[in-house]
Amino acid sequence: MVGGGGGEEKAVEERSIMDISLKDLSKKLEEFAKARDWEKYHSPRNLLLAMVGEVGELSEIFQWRGEVDKGLPNWEESDREHLGEELSDVLLYLIRLADICGIDLGDAATKKIVKNAIKYPPKVT
């Protein structure tokens, strides 16, 4: 550990309790791509195909498990970590795709929830 004193552990803990917005992630992804000169590859088509590939990797995690209980109580920690990584890959490509297409994903998702609430009202008993 660099610097000793548990500073690294504290930083990880602080990040885990810190909420991050879609806009924050979008900015981080944009900076990441710019620093590597990858923007020229980030067309909507390329990002979509990359995201589909990641969805495939995510699907492989569940492929032979049958039904899985909510909360994944019987999963090894390494499997949960792998799942988190693949879910993150899908999310990050989705955010980058929305950004490149000029879509405010948070706004679009909020509007979609409202539309779905109208389309599928709760059952009154």
C-alpha positions as a Markdown table, in Angstrom:
| # | Residue | x | y | z |
|---|---|---|---|---|
| 1 | Met | 0.0 | 0.0 | 0.0 |
| 2 | Val | 1.4 | 3.4 | -1.0 |
| 3 | Gly | 1.6 | 5.9 | 1.8 |
| 4 | Gly | 0.4 | 3.6 | 4.5 |
| 5 | Gly | -2.2 | 4.6 | 7.1 |
| 6 | Gly | -5.2 | 3.1 | 5.2 |
| 7 | Gly | -5.7 | 6.0 | 2.9 |
| 8 | Glu | -6.4 | 3.8 | -0.1 |
| 9 | Glu | -9.1 | 1.9 | 1.9 |
| 10 | Lys | -10.7 | 5.2 | 2.9 |
| 11 | Ala | -10.8 | 6.4 | -0.7 |
| 12 | Val | -12.5 | 3.2 | -1.8 |
| 13 | Glu | -15.0 | 3.5 | 1.1 |
| 14 | Glu | -15.8 | 7.1 | 0.2 |
| 15 | Arg | -16.3 | 6.2 | -3.4 |
| 16 | Ser | -18.7 | 3.4 | -2.5 |
| 17 | Ile | -21.0 | 5.8 | -0.6 |
| 18 | Met | -20.7 | 8.6 | -3.1 |
| 19 | Asp | -23.6 | 8.9 | -5.6 |
| 20 | Ile | -22.5 | 9.5 | -9.1 |
| 21 | Ser | -24.7 | 11.0 | -11.8 |
| 22 | Leu | -25.1 | 9.8 | -15.4 |
| 23 | Lys | -23.7 | 13.2 | -16.4 |
| 24 | Asp | -20.6 | 12.6 | -14.2 |
| 25 | Leu | -20.1 | 9.2 | -15.8 |
| 26 | Ser | -20.6 | 10.7 | -19.2 |
| 27 | Lys | -17.9 | 13.3 | -18.6 |
| 28 | Lys | -15.5 | 10.7 | -17.3 |
| 29 | Leu | -16.1 | 8.5 | -20.4 |
| 30 | Glu | -15.6 | 11.5 | -22.7 |
| 31 | Glu | -12.3 | 12.4 | -20.9 |
| 32 | Phe | -11.2 | 8.8 | -21.0 |
| 33 | Ala | -11.8 | 8.6 | -24.8 |
| 34 | Lys | -10.2 | 11.9 | -25.5 |
| 35 | Ala | -7.0 | 11.0 | -23.5 |
| 36 | Arg | -6.6 | 7.9 | -25.7 |
| 37 | Asp | -7.7 | 9.5 | -29.0 |
| 38 | Trp | -10.6 | 7.0 | -29.2 |
| 39 | Glu | -13.3 | 9.5 | -30.1 |
| 40 | Lys | -12.9 | 8.7 | -33.8 |
| 41 | Tyr | -14.0 | 5.2 | -33.1 |
| 42 | His | -17.0 | 6.1 | -31.0 |
| 43 | Ser | -19.6 | 6.3 | -33.7 |
| 44 | Pro | -23.2 | 5.3 | -32.7 |
| 45 | Arg | -22.9 | 2.0 | -34.6 |
| 46 | Asn | -19.5 | 1.0 | -33.1 |
| 47 | Leu | -20.7 | 1.8 | -29.6 |
| 48 | Leu | -23.9 | -0.2 | -30.1 |
| 49 | Leu | -22.0 | -3.2 | -31.4 |
| 50 | Ala | -19.6 | -3.0 | -28.5 |
| 51 | Met | -22.5 | -2.8 | -26.0 |
| 52 | Val | -24.2 | -5.8 | -27.6 |
| 53 | Gly | -20.9 | -7.7 | -27.2 |
| 54 | Glu | -20.9 | -6.8 | -23.5 |
| 55 | Val | -24.5 | -7.9 | -23.2 |
| 56 | Gly | -23.4 | -11.2 | -24.6 |
| 57 | Glu | -20.6 | -11.5 | -21.9 |
| 58 | Leu | -23.2 | -10.6 | -19.3 |
| 59 | Ser | -25.5 | -13.3 | -20.6 |
| 60 | Glu | -22.8 | -15.9 | -20.3 |
| 61 | Ile | -22.6 | -15.4 | -16.6 |
| 62 | Phe | -26.2 | -16.6 | -16.3 |
| 63 | Gln | -26.2 | -19.0 | -19.2 |
| 64 | Trp | -26.1 | -22.4 | -17.3 |
| 65 | Arg | -27.3 | -21.3 | -13.8 |
| 66 | Gly | -31.0 | -21.7 | -14.3 |
| 67 | Glu | -33.2 | -19.4 | -12.2 |
| 68 | Val | -31.2 | -17.3 | -9.8 |
| 69 | Asp | -32.6 | -16.0 | -6.5 |
| 70 | Lys | -32.8 | -12.3 | -5.9 |
| 71 | Gly | -29.7 | -11.0 | -4.2 |
| 72 | Leu | -27.6 | -13.9 | -5.5 |
| 73 | Pro | -27.3 | -15.5 | -2.1 |
| 74 | Asn | -25.5 | -18.6 | -3.4 |
| 75 | Trp | -22.9 | -16.9 | -5.5 |
| 76 | Glu | -19.2 | -16.7 | -4.8 |
| 77 | Glu | -17.8 | -13.2 | -4.3 |
| 78 | Ser | -15.7 | -13.6 | -7.4 |
| 79 | Asp | -18.8 | -14.3 | -9.5 |
| 80 | Arg | -20.5 | -11.3 | -8.0 |
| 81 | Glu | -17.5 | -9.1 | -8.8 |
| 82 | His | -17.5 | -10.5 | -12.4 |
| 83 | Leu | -21.2 | -9.7 | -12.7 |
| 84 | Gly | -20.6 | -6.1 | -11.5 |
| 85 | Glu | -17.8 | -5.7 | -14.1 |
| 86 | Glu | -20.0 | -6.9 | -16.9 |
| 87 | Leu | -23.0 | -4.8 | -15.8 |
| 88 | Ser | -20.7 | -1.8 | -15.6 |
| 89 | Asp | -19.4 | -2.4 | -19.2 |
| 90 | Val | -23.0 | -2.4 | -20.5 |
| 91 | Leu | -23.9 | 0.7 | -18.5 |
| 92 | Leu | -20.8 | 2.6 | -19.6 |
| 93 | Tyr | -21.3 | 1.8 | -23.3 |
| 94 | Leu | -25.0 | 2.8 | -23.0 |
| 95 | Ile | -24.1 | 6.1 | -21.4 |
| 96 | Arg | -21.5 | 6.8 | -24.1 |
| 97 | Leu | -23.9 | 5.9 | -26.9 |
| 98 | Ala | -26.5 | 8.2 | -25.5 |
| 99 | Asp | -24.0 | 11.0 | -25.2 |
| 100 | Ile | -22.7 | 10.6 | -28.7 |
| 101 | Cys | -26.3 | 10.6 | -30.0 |
| 102 | Gly | -27.1 | 13.7 | -28.1 |
| 103 | Ile | -29.6 | 12.0 | -25.8 |
| 104 | Asp | -30.0 | 13.0 | -22.2 |
| 105 | Leu | -30.3 | 9.5 | -20.8 |
| 106 | Gly | -31.5 | 10.6 | -17.4 |
| 107 | Asp | -34.2 | 12.8 | -18.9 |
| 108 | Ala | -35.2 | 10.1 | -21.4 |
| 109 | Ala | -35.5 | 7.4 | -18.8 |
| 110 | Thr | -37.5 | 9.6 | -16.5 |
| 111 | Lys | -40.0 | 10.4 | -19.3 |
| 112 | Lys | -40.2 | 6.7 | -20.2 |
| 113 | Ile | -41.1 | 5.8 | -16.6 |
| 114 | Val | -43.9 | 8.4 | -16.8 |
| 115 | Lys | -45.1 | 7.0 | -20.1 |
| 116 | Asn | -45.0 | 3.4 | -18.7 |
| 117 | Ala | -47.0 | 4.5 | -15.6 |
| 118 | Ile | -49.8 | 5.8 | -17.8 |
| 119 | Lys | -49.7 | 2.8 | -20.2 |
| 120 | Tyr | -49.6 | 0.3 | -17.3 |
| 121 | Pro | -51.5 | 1.8 | -14.4 |
| 122 | Pro | -51.4 | -0.1 | -11.0 |
| 123 | Lys | -54.2 | -2.6 | -10.5 |
| 124 | Val | -56.8 | -1.4 | -8.1 |
| 125 | Thr | -58.2 | -4.1 | -5.8 |
